[in-house]
PDB file of C-alpha atoms in Angstrom:
ATOM      1  CA  LYS P 260      16.654  -7.096  -4.795  1.00  0.00           C
ATOM      2  CA  ASN P 261      14.906  -3.990  -3.492  1.00  0.00           C
ATOM      3  CA  GLN P 262      13.876  -4.304   0.141  1.00  0.00           C
ATOM      4  CA  VAL P 263      12.280  -2.165   2.840  1.00  0.00           C
ATOM      5  CA  GLU P 264      12.564  -3.230   6.472  1.00  0.00           C
ATOM      6  CA  GLN P 265      10.562  -1.593   9.256  1.00  0.00           C
ATOM      7  CA  SER P 266      10.942  -1.723  12.990  1.00  0.00           C
ATOM      8  CA  PRO P 267       9.511  -2.313  15.433  1.00  0.00           C
ATOM      9  CA  GLN P 268       6.902  -4.704  14.079  1.00  0.00           C
ATOM     10  CA  SER P 269       4.466  -3.459  16.708  1.00  0.00           C
ATOM     11  CA  LEU P 270       4.483  -0.808  19.412  1.00  0.00           C
ATOM     12  CA  ILE P 271       2.204   0.122  22.290  1.00  0.00           C
ATOM     13  CA  ILE P 272       2.484   3.529  23.945  1.00  0.00           C
ATOM     14  CA  LEU P 273       0.376   5.681  26.226  1.00  0.00           C
ATOM     15  CA  GLU P 274      -1.653   8.566  24.888  1.00  0.00           C
ATOM     16  CA  GLY P 275       0.324  11.791  24.912  1.00  0.00           C
ATOM     17  CA  LYS P 276       3.714  10.116  24.590  1.00  0.00           C
ATOM     18  CA  ASN P 277       6.037  10.445  21.610  1.00  0.00           C
ATOM     19  CA  CYS P 278       7.343   7.585  19.489  1.00  0.00           C
ATOM     20  CA  THR P 279       9.670   6.940  16.573  1.00  0.00           C
ATOM     21  CA  LEU P 280       9.275   4.330  13.876  1.00  0.00           C
ATOM     22  CA  GLN P 281      12.197   3.152  11.761  1.00  0.00           C
ATOM     23  CA  CYS P 282      12.605   2.238   8.104  1.00  0.00           C
ATOM     24  CA  ASN P 283      15.749   0.871   6.416  1.00  0.00           C
ATOM     25  CA  TYR P 284      15.844   0.316   2.696  1.00  0.00           C
ATOM     26  CA  THR P 285      17.924  -1.038  -0.129  1.00  0.00           C
ATOM     27  CA  VAL P 286      16.292   0.381  -3.238  1.00  0.00           C
ATOM     28  CA  SER P 287      18.122   1.499  -6.332  1.00  0.00           C
ATOM     29  CA  PRO P 288      17.940   3.841  -8.066  1.00  0.00           C
ATOM     30  CA  PHE P 289      16.284   5.765  -5.256  1.00  0.00           C
ATOM     31  CA  SER P 290      13.586   8.260  -6.145  1.00  0.00           C
ATOM     32  CA  ASN P 291      11.509   8.976  -3.064  1.00  0.00           C
ATOM     33  CA  LEU P 292      10.385   7.656   0.302  1.00  0.00           C
ATOM     34  CA  ARG P 293       6.841   7.821   1.598  1.00  0.00           C
ATOM     35  CA  TRP P 294       5.160   7.120   4.881  1.00  0.00           C
ATOM     36  CA  TYR P 295       1.566   5.941   4.816  1.00  0.00           C
ATOM     37  CA  LYS P 296      -0.931   5.548   7.642  1.00  0.00           C
ATOM     38  CA  GLN P 297      -3.367   2.665   7.330  1.00  0.00           C
ATOM     39  CA  ASP P 298      -6.302   2.579   9.718  1.00  0.00           C
ATOM     40  CA  THR P 299      -7.902  -0.798  10.329  1.00  0.00           C
ATOM     41  CA  GLY P 300     -10.184  -1.685   7.442  1.00  0.00           C
ATOM     42  CA  ARG P 301      -9.078   1.266   5.326  1.00  0.00           C
ATOM     43  CA  GLY P 302      -6.640   1.864   2.498  1.00  0.00           C
ATOM     44  CA  PRO P 303      -3.267   3.542   3.167  1.00  0.00           C
ATOM     45  CA  VAL P 304      -3.213   7.330   3.244  1.00  0.00           C
ATOM     46  CA  SER P 305      -0.072   9.296   2.482  1.00  0.00           C
ATOM     47  CA  LEU P 306       1.534  11.235   5.361  1.00  0.00           C
ATOM     48  CA  THR P 307       4.764  12.455   3.777  1.00  0.00           C
ATOM     49  CA  ILE P 308       6.820  11.987   0.661  1.00  0.00           C
ATOM     50  CA  MET P 309      10.499  12.912   0.508  1.00  0.00           C
ATOM     51  CA  THR P 310      12.962  13.010  -2.352  1.00  0.00           C
ATOM     52  CA  PHE P 311      16.716  12.507  -2.223  1.00  0.00           C
ATOM     53  CA  SER P 312      17.456  16.149  -1.380  1.00  0.00           C
ATOM     54  CA  GLU P 313      15.015  16.391   1.525  1.00  0.00           C
ATOM     55  CA  ASN P 314      16.047  15.210   4.963  1.00  0.00           C
ATOM     56  CA  THR P 315      12.996  16.174   6.966  1.00  0.00           C
ATOM     57  CA  LYS P 316       9.332  16.826   6.341  1.00  0.00           C
ATOM     58  CA  SER P 317       6.483  17.454   8.732  1.00  0.00           C
ATOM     59  CA  ASN P 318       2.752  16.911   8.554  1.00  0.00           C
ATOM     60  CA  GLY P 319       1.176  18.151  11.768  1.00  0.00           C
ATOM     61  CA  ARG P 320       2.360  15.943  14.608  1.00  0.00           C
ATOM     62  CA  TYR P 321       4.156  13.630  12.179  1.00  0.00           C
ATOM     63  CA  THR P 322       7.779  14.341  11.248  1.00  0.00           C
ATOM     64  CA  ALA P 323       9.681  12.149   8.815  1.00  0.00           C
ATOM     65  CA  THR P 324      13.444  12.176   8.398  1.00  0.00           C
ATOM     66  CA  LEU P 325      15.559  10.728   5.623  1.00  0.00           C
ATOM     67  CA  ASP P 326      19.249   9.889   5.587  1.00  0.00           C
ATOM     68  CA  ALA P 327      19.986   8.913   2.010  1.00  0.00           C
ATOM     69  CA  ASP P 328      23.607   8.040   2.852  1.00  0.00           C
ATOM     70  CA  THR P 329      22.698   5.377   5.401  1.00  0.00           C
ATOM     71  CA  LYS P 330      19.412   4.576   3.628  1.00  0.00           C
ATOM     72  CA  GLN P 331      17.371   5.089   6.747  1.00  0.00           C
ATOM     73  CA  SER P 332      14.184   6.964   7.522  1.00  0.00           C
ATOM     74  CA  SER P 333      12.229   7.569  10.676  1.00  0.00           C
ATOM     75  CA  LEU P 334       8.721   8.736  11.436  1.00  0.00           C
ATOM     76  CA  HIS P 335       8.343  10.625  14.700  1.00  0.00           C
ATOM     77  CA  ILE P 336       4.906  11.085  16.217  1.00  0.00           C
ATOM     78  CA  THR P 337       4.570  13.804  18.822  1.00  0.00           C
ATOM     79  CA  ALA P 338       1.975  13.920  21.605  1.00  0.00           C
ATOM     80  CA  SER P 339       0.235  10.785  20.402  1.00  0.00           C
ATOM     81  CA  GLN P 340      -3.539  10.566  20.234  1.00  0.00           C
ATOM     82  CA  LEU P 341      -5.859   7.578  20.254  1.00  0.00           C
ATOM     83  CA  SER P 342      -6.571   8.202  16.568  1.00  0.00           C
ATOM     84  CA  ASP P 343      -2.906   7.552  15.796  1.00  0.00           C
ATOM     85  CA  SER P 344      -3.534   3.850  16.377  1.00  0.00           C
ATOM     86  CA  ALA P 345      -2.881   2.358  12.936  1.00  0.00           C
ATOM     87  CA  SER P 346      -0.295   0.627  10.801  1.00  0.00           C
ATOM     88  CA  TYR P 347       2.445   2.869   9.434  1.00  0.00           C
ATOM     89  CA  ILE P 348       3.931   1.757   6.158  1.00  0.00           C
ATOM     90  CA  CYS P 349       7.227   2.885   4.670  1.00  0.00           C
ATOM     91  CA  VAL P 350       7.318   2.818   0.871  1.00  0.00           C
ATOM     92  CA  VAL P 351      10.330   3.524  -1.311  1.00  0.00           C
ATOM     93  CA  GLY P 352       9.997   4.503  -4.935  1.00  0.00           C
ATOM     94  CA  ASP P 353      12.645   3.890  -7.547  1.00  0.00           C
ATOM     95  CA  SER P 354      13.239   5.896 -10.664  1.00  0.00           C
ATOM     96  CA  GLY P 355      14.256   2.993 -12.814  1.00  0.00           C
ATOM     97  CA  GLY P 356      11.072   3.075 -14.813  1.00  0.00           C
ATOM     98  CA  GLY P 357      10.243  -0.476 -13.797  1.00  0.00           C
ATOM     99  CA  ALA P 358       6.840  -2.041 -13.241  1.00  0.00           C
ATOM    100  CA  ASP P 359       5.244  -0.415 -10.266  1.00  0.00           C
ATOM    101  CA  GLY P 360       8.412   1.288  -9.038  1.00  0.00           C
ATOM    102  CA  LEU P 361       7.481   0.886  -5.389  1.00  0.00           C
ATOM    103  CA  THR P 362       8.758  -1.351  -2.624  1.00  0.00           C
ATOM    104  CA  PHE P 363       6.577  -1.637   0.467  1.00  0.00           C
ATOM    105  CA  GLY P 364       7.605  -2.366   4.010  1.00  0.00           C
ATOM    106  CA  LYS P 365       5.428  -4.644   6.124  1.00  0.00           C
ATOM    107  CA  GLY P 366       4.495  -1.811   8.424  1.00  0.00           C
ATOM    108  CA  THR P 367       4.641  -1.018  12.126  1.00  0.00           C
ATOM    109  CA  HIS P 368       1.439  -1.647  14.023  1.00  0.00           C
ATOM    110  CA  LEU P 369       1.035   1.173  16.543  1.00  0.00           C
ATOM    111  CA  ILE P 370      -1.433   1.043  19.417  1.00  0.00           C
ATOM    112  CA  ILE P 371      -2.109   4.106  21.545  1.00  0.00           C
ATOM    113  CA  GLN P 372      -3.538   3.293  24.954  1.00  0.00           C
ATOM    114  CA  PRO P 373      -5.523   5.797  27.032  1.00  0.00           C
TER     115      PRO P 373
ATOM    116  CA  GLY Q   4     -13.475  15.190  -6.078  1.00  0.00           C
ATOM    117  CA  ALA Q   5     -14.190  11.587  -5.197  1.00  0.00           C
ATOM    118  CA  GLY Q   6     -11.374   9.283  -4.217  1.00  0.00           C
ATOM    119  CA  VAL Q   7     -10.756   5.711  -5.297  1.00  0.00           C
ATOM    120  CA  SER Q   8     -13.724   3.472  -4.590  1.00  0.00           C
ATOM    121  CA  GLN Q   9     -13.893  -0.293  -4.451  1.00  0.00           C
ATOM    122  CA  SER Q  10     -16.726  -2.772  -4.295  1.00  0.00           C
ATOM    123  CA  PRO Q  11     -17.789  -4.873  -2.613  1.00  0.00           C
ATOM    124  CA  SER Q  12     -16.233  -3.862   0.695  1.00  0.00           C
ATOM    125  CA  ASN Q  13     -16.516  -7.434   1.933  1.00  0.00           C
ATOM    126  CA  LYS Q  14     -16.924 -10.694   0.063  1.00  0.00           C
ATOM    127  CA  VAL Q  15     -17.331 -14.161   1.511  1.00  0.00           C
ATOM    128  CA  THR Q  16     -17.209 -16.996  -0.983  1.00  0.00           C
ATOM    129  CA  GLU Q  17     -16.908 -20.737  -1.011  1.00  0.00           C
ATOM    130  CA  LYS Q  18     -13.731 -22.410  -2.150  1.00  0.00           C
ATOM    131  CA  GLY Q  19     -13.856 -23.089  -5.875  1.00  0.00           C
ATOM    132  CA  LYS Q  20     -16.147 -20.186  -6.752  1.00  0.00           C
ATOM    133  CA  ASP Q  21     -15.134 -17.256  -8.953  1.00  0.00           C
ATOM    134  CA  VAL Q  22     -15.160 -13.703  -7.620  1.00  0.00           C
ATOM    135  CA  GLU Q  23     -14.979 -10.314  -9.278  1.00  0.00           C
ATOM    136  CA  LEU Q  24     -13.708  -7.210  -7.515  1.00  0.00           C
ATOM    137  CA  ARG Q  25     -14.242  -3.717  -8.830  1.00  0.00           C
ATOM    138  CA  CYS Q  26     -12.202  -0.528  -8.648  1.00  0.00           C
ATOM    139  CA  ASP Q  27     -13.203   2.983  -9.687  1.00  0.00           C
ATOM    140  CA  PRO Q  28     -10.079   5.157  -9.900  1.00  0.00           C
ATOM    141  CA  ILE Q  29      -9.852   8.911  -9.497  1.00  0.00           C
ATOM    142  CA  SER Q  30     -11.019  10.593 -12.680  1.00  0.00           C
ATOM    143  CA  GLY Q  31      -8.093  11.512 -14.928  1.00  0.00           C
ATOM    144  CA  HIS Q  32      -5.641   9.077 -13.342  1.00  0.00           C
ATOM    145  CA  THR Q  33      -4.048   7.037 -16.087  1.00  0.00           C
ATOM    146  CA  ALA Q  34      -2.358   4.482 -13.828  1.00  0.00           C
ATOM    147  CA  LEU Q  35      -4.218   1.875 -11.789  1.00  0.00           C
ATOM    148  CA  TYR Q  36      -2.717  -0.729  -9.479  1.00  0.00           C
ATOM    149  CA  TRP Q  37      -3.989  -3.806  -7.700  1.00  0.00           C
ATOM    150  CA  TYR Q  38      -2.366  -5.065  -4.486  1.00  0.00           C
ATOM    151  CA  ARG Q  39      -3.039  -7.929  -2.131  1.00  0.00           C
ATOM    152  CA  GLN Q  40      -2.558  -7.594   1.624  1.00  0.00           C
ATOM    153  CA  ARG Q  41      -2.666 -10.745   3.669  1.00  0.00           C
ATOM    154  CA  LEU Q  42      -3.279 -10.488   7.404  1.00  0.00           C
ATOM    155  CA  GLY Q  43      -0.246  -9.024   9.118  1.00  0.00           C
ATOM    156  CA  GLN Q  44       1.691  -8.744   5.878  1.00  0.00           C
ATOM    157  CA  GLY Q  45       2.819  -5.920   3.630  1.00  0.00           C
ATOM    158  CA  LEU Q  46       1.243  -4.977   0.332  1.00  0.00           C
ATOM    159  CA  GLU Q  47       1.939  -7.393  -2.513  1.00  0.00           C
ATOM    160  CA  PHE Q  48       1.891  -5.952  -6.019  1.00  0.00           C
ATOM    161  CA  LEU Q  49      -0.379  -7.832  -8.424  1.00  0.00           C
ATOM    162  CA  ILE Q  50      -0.859  -5.875 -11.635  1.00  0.00           C
ATOM    163  CA  TYR Q  51      -0.885  -2.348 -12.982  1.00  0.00           C
ATOM    164  CA  PHE Q  52      -2.387  -0.544 -15.940  1.00  0.00           C
ATOM    165  CA  GLN Q  53      -1.021   2.573 -17.604  1.00  0.00           C
ATOM    166  CA  GLY Q  54      -3.371   4.168 -20.097  1.00  0.00           C
ATOM    167  CA  ASN Q  55      -3.935   1.955 -23.108  1.00  0.00           C
ATOM    168  CA  SER Q  56      -0.594   0.154 -22.771  1.00  0.00           C
ATOM    169  CA  ALA Q  57      -0.464  -3.572 -22.136  1.00  0.00           C
ATOM    170  CA  PRO Q  58      -0.795  -4.182 -18.394  1.00  0.00           C
ATOM    171  CA  ASP Q  59       2.128  -5.332 -16.279  1.00  0.00           C
ATOM    172  CA  LYS Q  60       0.965  -8.678 -14.922  1.00  0.00           C
ATOM    173  CA  SER Q  61       4.254  -9.654 -13.340  1.00  0.00           C
ATOM    174  CA  GLY Q  62       2.816  -9.804  -9.832  1.00  0.00           C
ATOM    175  CA  LEU Q  63      -0.132 -12.088 -10.475  1.00  0.00           C
ATOM    176  CA  PRO Q  64       0.405 -15.208  -8.340  1.00  0.00           C
ATOM    177  CA  SER Q  65      -1.269 -17.700 -10.690  1.00  0.00           C
ATOM    178  CA  ASP Q  66      -3.319 -17.975 -13.866  1.00  0.00           C
ATOM    179  CA  ARG Q  67      -6.455 -17.989 -11.718  1.00  0.00           C
ATOM    180  CA  PHE Q  68      -5.969 -14.241 -11.336  1.00  0.00           C
ATOM    181  CA  SER Q  69      -6.778 -11.804 -14.122  1.00  0.00           C
ATOM    182  CA  ALA Q  70      -7.680  -8.152 -14.415  1.00  0.00           C
ATOM    183  CA  GLU Q  71      -9.194  -5.892 -17.002  1.00  0.00           C
ATOM    184  CA  ARG Q  72      -9.459  -2.177 -17.466  1.00  0.00           C
ATOM    185  CA  THR Q  73     -11.227  -0.351 -20.238  1.00  0.00           C
ATOM    186  CA  GLY Q  74      -9.349   2.792 -21.166  1.00  0.00           C
ATOM    187  CA  GLU Q  75      -8.730   4.901 -18.085  1.00  0.00           C
ATOM    188  CA  SER Q  76     -11.843   3.910 -16.192  1.00  0.00           C
ATOM    189  CA  VAL Q  77     -13.083   1.057 -14.046  1.00  0.00           C
ATOM    190  CA  SER Q  78     -11.016  -2.049 -13.465  1.00  0.00           C
ATOM    191  CA  THR Q  79     -12.088  -5.503 -12.386  1.00  0.00           C
ATOM    192  CA  LEU Q  80      -9.926  -8.133 -10.736  1.00  0.00           C
ATOM    193  CA  THR Q  81     -11.204 -11.670 -11.232  1.00  0.00           C
ATOM    194  CA  ILE Q  82     -10.130 -14.670  -9.194  1.00  0.00           C
ATOM    195  CA  GLN Q  83     -11.241 -18.001 -10.574  1.00  0.00           C
ATOM    196  CA  ARG Q  84     -11.655 -21.194  -8.552  1.00  0.00           C
ATOM    197  CA  THR Q  85     -10.858 -19.382  -5.307  1.00  0.00           C
ATOM    198  CA  GLN Q  86      -8.661 -21.052  -2.724  1.00  0.00           C
ATOM    199  CA  GLN Q  87      -8.430 -20.388   0.998  1.00  0.00           C
ATOM    200  CA  GLU Q  88      -5.003 -18.812   0.542  1.00  0.00           C
ATOM    201  CA  ASP Q  89      -6.688 -16.139  -1.607  1.00  0.00           C
ATOM    202  CA  SER Q  90      -8.263 -14.728   1.548  1.00  0.00           C
ATOM    203  CA  ALA Q  91      -6.888 -11.218   1.909  1.00  0.00           C
ATOM    204  CA  VAL Q  92      -7.687  -7.558   1.471  1.00  0.00           C
ATOM    205  CA  TYR Q  93      -7.413  -6.503  -2.157  1.00  0.00           C
ATOM    206  CA  LEU Q  94      -6.444  -2.861  -2.526  1.00  0.00           C
ATOM    207  CA  CYS Q  95      -6.685  -0.724  -5.617  1.00  0.00           C
ATOM    208  CA  ALA Q  96      -4.731   2.501  -6.113  1.00  0.00           C
ATOM    209  CA  SER Q  97      -4.611   5.074  -8.869  1.00  0.00           C
ATOM    210  CA  SER Q  98      -1.977   7.591  -9.849  1.00  0.00           C
ATOM    211  CA  PRO Q  99      -1.798  10.410 -12.377  1.00  0.00           C
ATOM    212  CA  VAL Q 100       0.980   8.450 -14.141  1.00  0.00           C
ATOM    213  CA  ALA Q 101       2.599   5.082 -13.446  1.00  0.00           C
ATOM    214  CA  GLY Q 102       6.007   4.782 -11.815  1.00  0.00           C
ATOM    215  CA  GLY Q 103       7.790   5.153  -8.503  1.00  0.00           C
ATOM    216  CA  LYS Q 104       7.932   8.941  -8.653  1.00  0.00           C
ATOM    217  CA  TYR Q 105       4.213   9.566  -8.436  1.00  0.00           C
ATOM    218  CA  GLU Q 106       1.780   9.663  -5.558  1.00  0.00           C
ATOM    219  CA  GLN Q 107      -0.679   6.799  -5.266  1.00  0.00           C
ATOM    220  CA  TYR Q 108      -4.164   7.125  -3.876  1.00  0.00           C
ATOM    221  CA  PHE Q 109      -5.646   4.020  -2.365  1.00  0.00           C
ATOM    222  CA  GLY Q 110      -9.186   2.773  -2.144  1.00  0.00           C
ATOM    223  CA  PRO Q 111     -10.608   1.255   1.051  1.00  0.00           C
ATOM    224  CA  GLY Q 112     -10.069  -2.293  -0.203  1.00  0.00           C
ATOM    225  CA  THR Q 113     -12.200  -5.400  -0.590  1.00  0.00           C
ATOM    226  CA  ARG Q 114     -11.871  -7.977   2.174  1.00  0.00           C
ATOM    227  CA  LEU Q 115     -12.146 -11.414   0.586  1.00  0.00           C
ATOM    228  CA  THR Q 116     -12.781 -14.452   2.740  1.00  0.00           C
ATOM    229  CA  VAL Q 117     -12.732 -17.879   1.128  1.00  0.00           C
ATOM    230  CA  THR Q 118     -14.383 -20.561   3.250  1.00  0.00           C
TER     231      THR Q 118
END
């Protein structure tokens, strides 16, 4: 069964600090891995999407890494800002042509404190 | 262009009543998905539509849930005889084509509260 596990479940850091969120997956056949940011009361918004051949991708202060051998990904946030407070969801897509083709993690709830 | 829109943004209903949720996808997107997100939980796939093909209903939790979509336009998710466990945020997403390879664009969701 395809699964995506995220850690930590929640995280509180001070404004300006860096943090790293983790995602482990068992999805086959692997197609891509995405990180979404979901603000409270809003729908998820895509931050990065990586395919098998990509091992890092940046979007401003967000940098995602992918290790397809160990089936792990991380999202690193640099110089955090109050607006980074949100849930961060790891989503893995498969290329098997199945129903929705996506497996969602439960997310990491990040709180940035001033 | 406009993103995915959903209405209403919030819905409070009494147990046993029927509710209808609406989703307007991005123009030209052939795939449309419905998800449920309970408090503190991940997204739960409900149903998806791809063009004029028969929808994939494999995620619908019970026969009280149904969805319709006319062509590649608006979709409605209907929950009959609502129960308290139906309380959740219902998210709609659209994609140029269905499948795990393609980017999804989410709407803001409808927060359903069943009292």
